[in-house]
PDB file of C-alpha atoms in Angstrom:
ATOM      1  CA  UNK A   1      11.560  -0.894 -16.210  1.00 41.00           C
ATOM      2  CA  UNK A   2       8.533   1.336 -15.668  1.00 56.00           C
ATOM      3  CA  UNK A   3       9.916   3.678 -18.655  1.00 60.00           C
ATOM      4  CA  UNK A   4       9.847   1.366 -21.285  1.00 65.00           C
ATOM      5  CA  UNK A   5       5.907   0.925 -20.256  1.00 70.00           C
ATOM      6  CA  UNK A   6       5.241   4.248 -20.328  1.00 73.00           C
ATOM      7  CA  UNK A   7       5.948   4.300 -23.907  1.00 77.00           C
ATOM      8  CA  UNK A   8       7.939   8.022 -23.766  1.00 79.00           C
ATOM      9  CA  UNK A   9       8.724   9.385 -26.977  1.00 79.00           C
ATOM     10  CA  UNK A  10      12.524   9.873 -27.732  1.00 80.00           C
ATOM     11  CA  UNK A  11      13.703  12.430 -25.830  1.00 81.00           C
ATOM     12  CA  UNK A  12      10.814  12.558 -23.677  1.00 84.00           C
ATOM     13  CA  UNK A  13      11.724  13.063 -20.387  1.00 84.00           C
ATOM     14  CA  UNK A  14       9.458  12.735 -16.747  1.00 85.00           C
ATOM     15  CA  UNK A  15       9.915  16.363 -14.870  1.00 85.00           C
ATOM     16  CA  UNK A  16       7.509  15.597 -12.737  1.00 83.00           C
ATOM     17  CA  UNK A  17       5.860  12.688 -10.615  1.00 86.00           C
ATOM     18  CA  UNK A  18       2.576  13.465  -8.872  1.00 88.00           C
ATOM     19  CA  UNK A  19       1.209  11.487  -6.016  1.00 89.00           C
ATOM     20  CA  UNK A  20      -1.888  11.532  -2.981  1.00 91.00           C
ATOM     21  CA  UNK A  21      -0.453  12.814  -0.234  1.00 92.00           C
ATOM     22  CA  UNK A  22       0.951  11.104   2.342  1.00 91.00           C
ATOM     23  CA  UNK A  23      -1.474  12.464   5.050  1.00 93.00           C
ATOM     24  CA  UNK A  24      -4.215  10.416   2.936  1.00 90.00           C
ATOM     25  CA  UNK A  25      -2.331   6.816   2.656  1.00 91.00           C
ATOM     26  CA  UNK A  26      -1.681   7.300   7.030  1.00 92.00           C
ATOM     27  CA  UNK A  27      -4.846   7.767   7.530  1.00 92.00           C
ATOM     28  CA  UNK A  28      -6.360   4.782   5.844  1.00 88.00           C
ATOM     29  CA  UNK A  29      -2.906   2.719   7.019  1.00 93.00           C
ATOM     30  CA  UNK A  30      -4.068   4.049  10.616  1.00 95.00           C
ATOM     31  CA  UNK A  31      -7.026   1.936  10.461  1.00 93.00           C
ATOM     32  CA  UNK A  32      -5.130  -1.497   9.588  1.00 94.00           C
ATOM     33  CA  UNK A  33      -2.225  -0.506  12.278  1.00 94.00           C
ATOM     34  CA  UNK A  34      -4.871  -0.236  15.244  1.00 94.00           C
ATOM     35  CA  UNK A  35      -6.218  -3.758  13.644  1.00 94.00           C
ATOM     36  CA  UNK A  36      -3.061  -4.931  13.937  1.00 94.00           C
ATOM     37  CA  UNK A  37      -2.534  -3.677  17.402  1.00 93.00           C
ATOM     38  CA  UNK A  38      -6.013  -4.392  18.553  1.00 92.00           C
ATOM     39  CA  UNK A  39      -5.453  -7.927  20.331  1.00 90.00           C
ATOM     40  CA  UNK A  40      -2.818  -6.734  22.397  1.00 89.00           C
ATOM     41  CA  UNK A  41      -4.166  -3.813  23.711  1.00 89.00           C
ATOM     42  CA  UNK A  42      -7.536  -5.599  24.360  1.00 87.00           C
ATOM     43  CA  UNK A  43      -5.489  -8.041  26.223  1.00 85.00           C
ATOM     44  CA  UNK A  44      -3.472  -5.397  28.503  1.00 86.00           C
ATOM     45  CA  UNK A  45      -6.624  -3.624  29.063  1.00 86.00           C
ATOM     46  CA  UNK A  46      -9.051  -6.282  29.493  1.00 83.00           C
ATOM     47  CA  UNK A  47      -7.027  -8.750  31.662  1.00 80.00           C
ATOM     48  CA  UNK A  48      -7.107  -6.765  34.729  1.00 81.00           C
ATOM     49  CA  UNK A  49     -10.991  -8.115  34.206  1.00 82.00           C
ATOM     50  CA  UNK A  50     -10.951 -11.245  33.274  1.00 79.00           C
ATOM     51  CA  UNK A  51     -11.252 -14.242  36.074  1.00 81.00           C
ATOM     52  CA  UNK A  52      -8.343 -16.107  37.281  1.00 82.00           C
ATOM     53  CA  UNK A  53      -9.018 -19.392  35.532  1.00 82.00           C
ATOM     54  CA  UNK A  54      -8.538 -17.961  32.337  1.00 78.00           C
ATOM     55  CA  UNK A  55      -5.765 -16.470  33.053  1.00 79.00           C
ATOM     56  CA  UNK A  56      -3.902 -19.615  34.165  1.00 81.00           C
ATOM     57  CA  UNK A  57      -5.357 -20.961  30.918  1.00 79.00           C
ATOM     58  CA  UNK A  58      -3.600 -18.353  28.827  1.00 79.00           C
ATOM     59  CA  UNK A  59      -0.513 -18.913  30.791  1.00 80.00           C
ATOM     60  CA  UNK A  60      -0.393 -22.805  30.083  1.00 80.00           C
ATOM     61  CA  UNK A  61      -0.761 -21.823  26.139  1.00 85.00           C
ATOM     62  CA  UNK A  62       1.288 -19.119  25.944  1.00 87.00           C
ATOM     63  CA  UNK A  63       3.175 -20.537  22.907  1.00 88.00           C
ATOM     64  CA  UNK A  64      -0.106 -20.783  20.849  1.00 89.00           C
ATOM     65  CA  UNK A  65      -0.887 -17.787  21.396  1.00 90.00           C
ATOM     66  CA  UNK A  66       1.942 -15.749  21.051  1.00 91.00           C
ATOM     67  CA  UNK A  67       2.594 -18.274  17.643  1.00 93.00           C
ATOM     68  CA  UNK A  68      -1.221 -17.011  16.808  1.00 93.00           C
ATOM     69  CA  UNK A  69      -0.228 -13.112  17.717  1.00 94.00           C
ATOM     70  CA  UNK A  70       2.774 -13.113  15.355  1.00 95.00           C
ATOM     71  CA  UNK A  71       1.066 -14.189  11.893  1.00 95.00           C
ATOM     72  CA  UNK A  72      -1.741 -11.946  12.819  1.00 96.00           C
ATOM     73  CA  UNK A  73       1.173  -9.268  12.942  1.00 96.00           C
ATOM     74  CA  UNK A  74       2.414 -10.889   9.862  1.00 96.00           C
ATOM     75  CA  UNK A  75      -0.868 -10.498   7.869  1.00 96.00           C
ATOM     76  CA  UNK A  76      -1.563  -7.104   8.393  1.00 96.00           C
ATOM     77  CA  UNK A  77       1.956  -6.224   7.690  1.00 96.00           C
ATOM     78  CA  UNK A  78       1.591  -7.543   4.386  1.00 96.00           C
ATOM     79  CA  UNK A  79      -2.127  -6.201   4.176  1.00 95.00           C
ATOM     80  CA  UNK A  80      -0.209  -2.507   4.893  1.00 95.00           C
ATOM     81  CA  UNK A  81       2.203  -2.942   2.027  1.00 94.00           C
ATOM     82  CA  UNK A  82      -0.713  -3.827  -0.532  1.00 92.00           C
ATOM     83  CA  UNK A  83      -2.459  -0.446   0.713  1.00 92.00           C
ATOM     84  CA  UNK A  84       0.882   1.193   0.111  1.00 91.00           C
ATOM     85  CA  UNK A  85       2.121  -0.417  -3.362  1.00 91.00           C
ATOM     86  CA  UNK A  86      -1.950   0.705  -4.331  1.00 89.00           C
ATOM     87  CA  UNK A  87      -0.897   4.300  -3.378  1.00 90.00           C
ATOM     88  CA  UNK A  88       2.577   4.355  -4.696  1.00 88.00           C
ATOM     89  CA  UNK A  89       1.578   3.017  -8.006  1.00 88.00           C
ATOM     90  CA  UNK A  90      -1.315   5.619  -8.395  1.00 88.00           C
ATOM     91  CA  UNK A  91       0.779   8.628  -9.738  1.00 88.00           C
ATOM     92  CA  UNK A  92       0.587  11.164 -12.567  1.00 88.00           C
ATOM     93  CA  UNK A  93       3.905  11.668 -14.629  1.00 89.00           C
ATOM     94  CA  UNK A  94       3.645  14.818 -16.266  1.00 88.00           C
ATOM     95  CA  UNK A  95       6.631  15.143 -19.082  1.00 88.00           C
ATOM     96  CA  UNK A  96       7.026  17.782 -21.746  1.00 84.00           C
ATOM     97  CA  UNK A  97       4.129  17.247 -23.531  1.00 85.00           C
ATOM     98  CA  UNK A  98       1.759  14.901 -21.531  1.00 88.00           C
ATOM     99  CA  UNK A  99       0.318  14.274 -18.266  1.00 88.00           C
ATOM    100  CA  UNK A 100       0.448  10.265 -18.177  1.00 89.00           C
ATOM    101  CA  UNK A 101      -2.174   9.303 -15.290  1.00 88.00           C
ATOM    102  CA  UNK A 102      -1.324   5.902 -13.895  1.00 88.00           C
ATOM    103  CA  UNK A 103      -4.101   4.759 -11.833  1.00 87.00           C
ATOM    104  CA  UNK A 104      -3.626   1.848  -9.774  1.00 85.00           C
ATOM    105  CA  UNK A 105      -7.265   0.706  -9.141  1.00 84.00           C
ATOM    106  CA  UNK A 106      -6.224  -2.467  -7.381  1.00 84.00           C
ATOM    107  CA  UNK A 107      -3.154  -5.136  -7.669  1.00 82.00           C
ATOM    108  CA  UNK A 108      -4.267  -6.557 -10.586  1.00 88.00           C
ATOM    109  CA  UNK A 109      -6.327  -3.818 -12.540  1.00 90.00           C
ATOM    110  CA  UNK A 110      -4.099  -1.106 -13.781  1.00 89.00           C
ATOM    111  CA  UNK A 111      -5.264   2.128 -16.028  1.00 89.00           C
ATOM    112  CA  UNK A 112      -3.014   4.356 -18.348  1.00 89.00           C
ATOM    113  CA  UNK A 113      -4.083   7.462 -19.705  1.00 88.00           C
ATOM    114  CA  UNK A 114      -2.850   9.989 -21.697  1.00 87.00           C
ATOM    115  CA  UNK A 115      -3.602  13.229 -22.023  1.00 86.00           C
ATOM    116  CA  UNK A 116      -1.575  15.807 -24.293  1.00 86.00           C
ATOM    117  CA  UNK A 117      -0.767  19.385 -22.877  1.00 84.00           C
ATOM    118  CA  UNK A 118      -2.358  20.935 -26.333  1.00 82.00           C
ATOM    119  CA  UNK A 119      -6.075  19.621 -25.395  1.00 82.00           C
ATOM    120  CA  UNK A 120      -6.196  20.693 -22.302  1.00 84.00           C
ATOM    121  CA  UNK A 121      -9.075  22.867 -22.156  1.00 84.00           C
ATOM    122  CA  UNK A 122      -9.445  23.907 -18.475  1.00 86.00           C
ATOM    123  CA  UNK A 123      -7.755  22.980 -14.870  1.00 89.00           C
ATOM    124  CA  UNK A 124      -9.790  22.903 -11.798  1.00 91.00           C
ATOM    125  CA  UNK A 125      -8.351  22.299  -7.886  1.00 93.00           C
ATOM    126  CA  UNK A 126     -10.370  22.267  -5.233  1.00 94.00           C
ATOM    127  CA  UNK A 127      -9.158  22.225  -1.381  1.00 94.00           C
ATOM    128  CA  UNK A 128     -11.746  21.303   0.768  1.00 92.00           C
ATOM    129  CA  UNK A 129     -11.422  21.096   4.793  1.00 93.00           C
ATOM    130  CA  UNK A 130      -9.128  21.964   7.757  1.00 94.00           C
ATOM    131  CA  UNK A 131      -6.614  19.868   7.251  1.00 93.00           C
ATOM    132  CA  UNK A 132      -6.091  19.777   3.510  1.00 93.00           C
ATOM    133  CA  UNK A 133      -5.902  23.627   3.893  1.00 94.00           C
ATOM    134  CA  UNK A 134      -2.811  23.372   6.116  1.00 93.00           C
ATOM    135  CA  UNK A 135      -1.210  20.559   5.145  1.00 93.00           C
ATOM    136  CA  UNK A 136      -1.870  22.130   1.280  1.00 93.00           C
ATOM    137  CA  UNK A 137      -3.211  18.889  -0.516  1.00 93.00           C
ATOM    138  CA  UNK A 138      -6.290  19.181  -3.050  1.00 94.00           C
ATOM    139  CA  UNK A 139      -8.028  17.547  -6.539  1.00 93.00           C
ATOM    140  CA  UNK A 140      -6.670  19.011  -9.712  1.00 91.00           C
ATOM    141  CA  UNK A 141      -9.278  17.680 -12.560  1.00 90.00           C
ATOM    142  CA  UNK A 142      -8.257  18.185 -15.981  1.00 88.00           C
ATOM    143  CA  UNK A 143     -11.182  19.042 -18.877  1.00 85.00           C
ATOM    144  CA  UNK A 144     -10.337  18.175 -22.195  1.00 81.00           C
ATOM    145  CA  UNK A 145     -12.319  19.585 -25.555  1.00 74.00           C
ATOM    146  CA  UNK A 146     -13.617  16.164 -26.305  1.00 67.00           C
ATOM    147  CA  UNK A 147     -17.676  15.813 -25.427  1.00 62.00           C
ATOM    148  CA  UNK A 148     -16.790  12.301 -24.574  1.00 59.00           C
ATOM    149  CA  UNK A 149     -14.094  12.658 -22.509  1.00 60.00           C
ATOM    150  CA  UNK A 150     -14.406  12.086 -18.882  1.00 63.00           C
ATOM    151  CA  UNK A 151     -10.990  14.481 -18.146  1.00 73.00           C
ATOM    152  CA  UNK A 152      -8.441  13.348 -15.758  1.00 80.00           C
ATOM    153  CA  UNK A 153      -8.333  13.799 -11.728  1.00 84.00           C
ATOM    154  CA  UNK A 154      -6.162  13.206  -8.863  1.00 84.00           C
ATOM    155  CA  UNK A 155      -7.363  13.251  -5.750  1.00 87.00           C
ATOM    156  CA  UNK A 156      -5.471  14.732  -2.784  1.00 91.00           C
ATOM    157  CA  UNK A 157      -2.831  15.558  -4.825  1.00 91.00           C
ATOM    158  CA  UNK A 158       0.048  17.924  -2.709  1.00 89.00           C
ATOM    159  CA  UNK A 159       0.558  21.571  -3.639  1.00 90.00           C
ATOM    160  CA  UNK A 160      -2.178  20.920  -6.068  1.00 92.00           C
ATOM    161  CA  UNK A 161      -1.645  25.167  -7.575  1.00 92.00           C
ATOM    162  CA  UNK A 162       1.725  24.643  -8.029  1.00 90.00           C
ATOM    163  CA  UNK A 163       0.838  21.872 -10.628  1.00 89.00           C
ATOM    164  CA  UNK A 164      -1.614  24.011 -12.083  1.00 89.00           C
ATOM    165  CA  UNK A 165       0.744  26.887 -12.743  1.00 89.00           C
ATOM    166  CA  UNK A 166       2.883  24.121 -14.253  1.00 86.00           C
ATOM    167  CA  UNK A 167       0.468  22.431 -16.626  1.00 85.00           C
ATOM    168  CA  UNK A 168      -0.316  25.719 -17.596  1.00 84.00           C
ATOM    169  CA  UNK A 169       3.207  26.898 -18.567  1.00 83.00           C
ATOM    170  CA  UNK A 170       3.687  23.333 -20.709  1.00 80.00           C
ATOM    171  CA  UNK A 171      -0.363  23.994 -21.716  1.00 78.00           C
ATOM    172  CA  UNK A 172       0.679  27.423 -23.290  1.00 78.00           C
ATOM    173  CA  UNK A 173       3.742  26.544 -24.739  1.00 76.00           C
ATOM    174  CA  UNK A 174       2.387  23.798 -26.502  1.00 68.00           C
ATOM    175  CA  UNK A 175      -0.140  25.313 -27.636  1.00 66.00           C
ATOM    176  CA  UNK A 176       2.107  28.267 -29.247  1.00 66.00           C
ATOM    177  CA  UNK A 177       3.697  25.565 -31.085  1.00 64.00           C
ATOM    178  CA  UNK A 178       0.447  24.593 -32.709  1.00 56.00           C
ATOM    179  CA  UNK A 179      -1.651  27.748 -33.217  1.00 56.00           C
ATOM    180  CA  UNK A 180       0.546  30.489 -32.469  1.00 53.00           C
ATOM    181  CA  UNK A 181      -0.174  31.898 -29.104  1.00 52.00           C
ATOM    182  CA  UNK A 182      -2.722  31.260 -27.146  1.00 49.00           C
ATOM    183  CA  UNK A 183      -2.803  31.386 -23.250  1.00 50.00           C
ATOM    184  CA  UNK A 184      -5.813  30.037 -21.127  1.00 50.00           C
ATOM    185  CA  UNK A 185      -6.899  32.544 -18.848  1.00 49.00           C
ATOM    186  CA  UNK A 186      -6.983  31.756 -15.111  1.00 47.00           C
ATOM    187  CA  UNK A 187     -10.556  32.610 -14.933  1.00 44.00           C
ATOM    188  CA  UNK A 188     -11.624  30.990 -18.258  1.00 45.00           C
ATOM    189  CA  UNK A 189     -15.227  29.719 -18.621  1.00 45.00           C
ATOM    190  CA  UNK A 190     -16.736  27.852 -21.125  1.00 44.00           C
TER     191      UNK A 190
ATOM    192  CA  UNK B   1      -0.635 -59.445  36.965  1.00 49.00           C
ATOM    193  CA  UNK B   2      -2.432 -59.829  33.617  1.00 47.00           C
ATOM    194  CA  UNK B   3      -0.996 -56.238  32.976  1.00 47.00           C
ATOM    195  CA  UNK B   4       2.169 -57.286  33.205  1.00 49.00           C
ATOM    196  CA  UNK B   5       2.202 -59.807  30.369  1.00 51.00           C
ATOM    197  CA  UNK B   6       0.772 -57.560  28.358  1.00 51.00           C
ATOM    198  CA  UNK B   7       3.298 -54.774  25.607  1.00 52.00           C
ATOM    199  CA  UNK B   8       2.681 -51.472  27.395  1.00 53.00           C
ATOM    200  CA  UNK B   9       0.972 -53.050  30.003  1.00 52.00           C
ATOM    201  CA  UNK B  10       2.804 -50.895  32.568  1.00 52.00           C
ATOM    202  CA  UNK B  11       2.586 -47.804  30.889  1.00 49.00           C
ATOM    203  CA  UNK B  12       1.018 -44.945  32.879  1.00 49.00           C
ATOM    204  CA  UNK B  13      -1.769 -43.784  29.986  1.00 48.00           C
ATOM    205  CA  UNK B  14      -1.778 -40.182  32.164  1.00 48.00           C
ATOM    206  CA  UNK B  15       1.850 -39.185  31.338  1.00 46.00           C
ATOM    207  CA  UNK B  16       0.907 -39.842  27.383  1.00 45.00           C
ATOM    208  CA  UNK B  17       1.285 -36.645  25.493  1.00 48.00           C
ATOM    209  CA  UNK B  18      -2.176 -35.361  23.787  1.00 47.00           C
ATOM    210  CA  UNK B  19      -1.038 -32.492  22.584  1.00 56.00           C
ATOM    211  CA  UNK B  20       1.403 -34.086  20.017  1.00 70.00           C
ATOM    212  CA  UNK B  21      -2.095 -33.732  17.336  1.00 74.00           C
ATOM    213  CA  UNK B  22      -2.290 -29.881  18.198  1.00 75.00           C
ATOM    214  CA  UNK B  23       1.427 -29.527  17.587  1.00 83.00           C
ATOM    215  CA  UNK B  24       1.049 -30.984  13.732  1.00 88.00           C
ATOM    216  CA  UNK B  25      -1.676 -28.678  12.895  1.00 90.00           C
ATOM    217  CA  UNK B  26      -0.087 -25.953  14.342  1.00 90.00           C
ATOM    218  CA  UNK B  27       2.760 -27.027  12.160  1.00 92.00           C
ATOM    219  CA  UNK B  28       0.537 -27.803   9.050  1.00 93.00           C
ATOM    220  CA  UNK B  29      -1.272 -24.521   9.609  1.00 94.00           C
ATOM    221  CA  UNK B  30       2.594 -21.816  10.076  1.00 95.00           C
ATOM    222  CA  UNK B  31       3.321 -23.973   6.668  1.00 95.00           C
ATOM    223  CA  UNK B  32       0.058 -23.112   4.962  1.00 95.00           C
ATOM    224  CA  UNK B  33       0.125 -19.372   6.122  1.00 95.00           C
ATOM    225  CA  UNK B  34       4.309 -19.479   4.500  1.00 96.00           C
ATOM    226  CA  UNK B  35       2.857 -20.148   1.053  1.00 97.00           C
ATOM    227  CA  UNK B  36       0.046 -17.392   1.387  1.00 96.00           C
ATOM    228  CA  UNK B  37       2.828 -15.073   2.449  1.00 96.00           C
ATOM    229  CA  UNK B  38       5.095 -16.070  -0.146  1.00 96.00           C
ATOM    230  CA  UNK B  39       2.849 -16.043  -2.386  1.00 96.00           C
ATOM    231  CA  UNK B  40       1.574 -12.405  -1.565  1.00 95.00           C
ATOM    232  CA  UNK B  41       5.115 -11.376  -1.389  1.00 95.00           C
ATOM    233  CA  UNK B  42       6.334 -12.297  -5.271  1.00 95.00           C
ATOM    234  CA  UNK B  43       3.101 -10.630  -6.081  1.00 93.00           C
ATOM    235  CA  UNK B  44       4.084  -7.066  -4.276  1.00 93.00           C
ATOM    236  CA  UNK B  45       7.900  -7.334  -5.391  1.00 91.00           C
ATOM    237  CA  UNK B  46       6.875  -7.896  -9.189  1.00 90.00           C
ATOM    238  CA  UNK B  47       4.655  -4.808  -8.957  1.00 89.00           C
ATOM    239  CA  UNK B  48       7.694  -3.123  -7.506  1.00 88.00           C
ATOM    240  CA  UNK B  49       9.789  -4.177  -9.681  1.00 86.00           C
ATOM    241  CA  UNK B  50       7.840  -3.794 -13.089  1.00 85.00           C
ATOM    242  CA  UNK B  51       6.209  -0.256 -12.050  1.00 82.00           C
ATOM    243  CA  UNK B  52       8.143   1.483  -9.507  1.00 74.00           C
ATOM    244  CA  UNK B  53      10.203   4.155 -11.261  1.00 62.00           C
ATOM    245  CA  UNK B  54      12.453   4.916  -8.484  1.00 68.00           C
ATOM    246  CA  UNK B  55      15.036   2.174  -7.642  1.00 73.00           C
ATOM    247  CA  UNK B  56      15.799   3.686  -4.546  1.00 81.00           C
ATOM    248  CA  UNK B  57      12.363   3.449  -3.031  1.00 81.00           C
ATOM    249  CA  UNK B  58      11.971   0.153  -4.335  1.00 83.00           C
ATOM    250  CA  UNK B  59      14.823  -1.210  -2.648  1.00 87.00           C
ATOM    251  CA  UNK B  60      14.163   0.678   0.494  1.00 90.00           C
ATOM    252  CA  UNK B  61      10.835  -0.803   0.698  1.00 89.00           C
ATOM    253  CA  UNK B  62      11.990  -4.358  -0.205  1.00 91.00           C
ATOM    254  CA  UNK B  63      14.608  -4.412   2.354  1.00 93.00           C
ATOM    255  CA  UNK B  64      11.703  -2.620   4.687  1.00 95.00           C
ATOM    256  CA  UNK B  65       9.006  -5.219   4.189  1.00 95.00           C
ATOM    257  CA  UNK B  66      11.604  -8.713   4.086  1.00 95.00           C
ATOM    258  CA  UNK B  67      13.156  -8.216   7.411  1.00 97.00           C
ATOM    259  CA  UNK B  68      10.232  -7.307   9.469  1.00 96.00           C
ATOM    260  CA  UNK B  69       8.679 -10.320   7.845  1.00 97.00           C
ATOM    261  CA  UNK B  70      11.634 -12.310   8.641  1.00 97.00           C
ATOM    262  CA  UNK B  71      11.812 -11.119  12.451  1.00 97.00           C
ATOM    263  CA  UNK B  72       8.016 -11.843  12.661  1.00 96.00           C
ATOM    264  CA  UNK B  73       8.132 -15.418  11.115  1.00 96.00           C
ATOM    265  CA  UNK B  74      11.160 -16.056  13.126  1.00 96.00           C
ATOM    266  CA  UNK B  75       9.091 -14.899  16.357  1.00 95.00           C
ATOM    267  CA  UNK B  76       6.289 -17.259  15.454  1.00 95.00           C
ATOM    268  CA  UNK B  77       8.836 -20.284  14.768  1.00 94.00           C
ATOM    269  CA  UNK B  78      10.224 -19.834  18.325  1.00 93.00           C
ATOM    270  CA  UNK B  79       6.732 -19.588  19.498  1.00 92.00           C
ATOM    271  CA  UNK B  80       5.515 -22.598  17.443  1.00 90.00           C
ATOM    272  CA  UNK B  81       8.790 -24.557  18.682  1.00 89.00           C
ATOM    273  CA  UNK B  82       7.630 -24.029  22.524  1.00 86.00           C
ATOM    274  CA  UNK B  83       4.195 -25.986  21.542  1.00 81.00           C
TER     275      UNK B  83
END
């Protein structure tokens, strides 16, 4: 399965699977729910309005329009479960050494990244409004050394310092491996 | 009376049912909507399948998404069958 894709080394192991929070995928699932939904409360609310003929012409098709109100149901029910598989499969797995950043850009366009814990040269989050403050959701962007290199970044990403403090534990003890030690200072600037 | 000689000379054309046309395309039109959805569906459980790491959400979401699809195409059949 998804291991084998990843391409682990041996002993290699996932601690760690980062997603959006789930806050973020309700509120864009809210919008196709009330789409969903949106017939049937127009009907309860606007057929106290509507003139009697009509009425007695939705009575008389019924059928059709109940058959009509259930693959509308249908298609947004499968429209909610594309939304979803786009936010499950959107995930970082961070392992012993890497940070793998699987980004799910739609059903059929898929991105893998890498990014090894000893070129990490600086960790950013950033918590911005009301809600993310209380519900504790943020970006984390990752800076490599490379002048090329775009860095990685997950958007509303849940207890986004706690995966700092982590990538900087694996950060620094890879990086003892390599250089000796070395520790990257919380308030480190270039 | 001429009418009387003739096949379906005494056939009463107002008790004829029209609606026997809508009822095909309704018909034609739930079976073209089941290959869309089927179609969608082997799509989403092949992405499950191939990527999801977790077996246990996989299966919980499979099991999730099949039988409210089931309960809502079997709504629209009995709906479809009152046409």
């Amino acid at each position: 399965m998804l291991v084998s894709k990843l391409n682990l080394d041996t002993g290699e192991k996932i601690i760690f699977e980062v997603r959006r929070h789930w806050f973020v995928f309700w509120t864009q699932a809210t919008g196709l729910i009330l789409a969903a939904l949106g017939p049937m409360i127009i009907w309860t609310i606007g057929s106290d309005f509507l003139p009697e003929k009509i009425l007695k012409a939705a009575e008389s098709q019924a059928a059709a329009i109940f058959f009509f109100h259930f693959l509308w149901l249908l298609l947004f029910w499968v429209l909610f479960f594309i939304r979803w598989t786009n936010y499950y499969l959107d995930v970082w797995y961070v392992t012993e050494k890497r940070i793998i950043d699987v980004e799910q850009k739609s059903l059929f366009h898929r991105e893998v990244s890498n990014l090894r814990f000893d070129k990490i040269q600086d960790i950013s989050v950033e918590v911005n409004g009301v809600i993310a403050t209380f519900l504790d959701f943020g970006d984390i962007r990752v800076q490599t050394a490379a002048e090329d290199s775009r860095g990685f970044q997950i958007k509303s990403v849940a207890h986004p310092e706690e995966l700092r403090r982590m990538i900087f534990t694996h950060h620094n003890r890879e990086g003892d491996k390599v250089t000796g030690p070395h520790k990257i200072l919380w308030d480190q600037k270039k | 009376m001429k009418g009387d000689l003739l096949p379906f000379g005494s056939l009463d054309v107002s008790k004829i049912n029209v609606s026997g046309g809508l009822s095909i395309g309704l018909w034609a039109f739930f079976a073209l909507a089941m290959v869309f959805f089927v179609g969608a569906s082997l799509v989403l459980i092949f992405h499950w399948r191939t990527y999801g790491i977790s077996s246990r959400q996989v299966v919980t979401a499979e099991i999730t998404y099949i039988s409210v699809s089931v309960v809502l195409i079997t709504l629209a059949l009995i709906s479809l069958s009152f046409i």
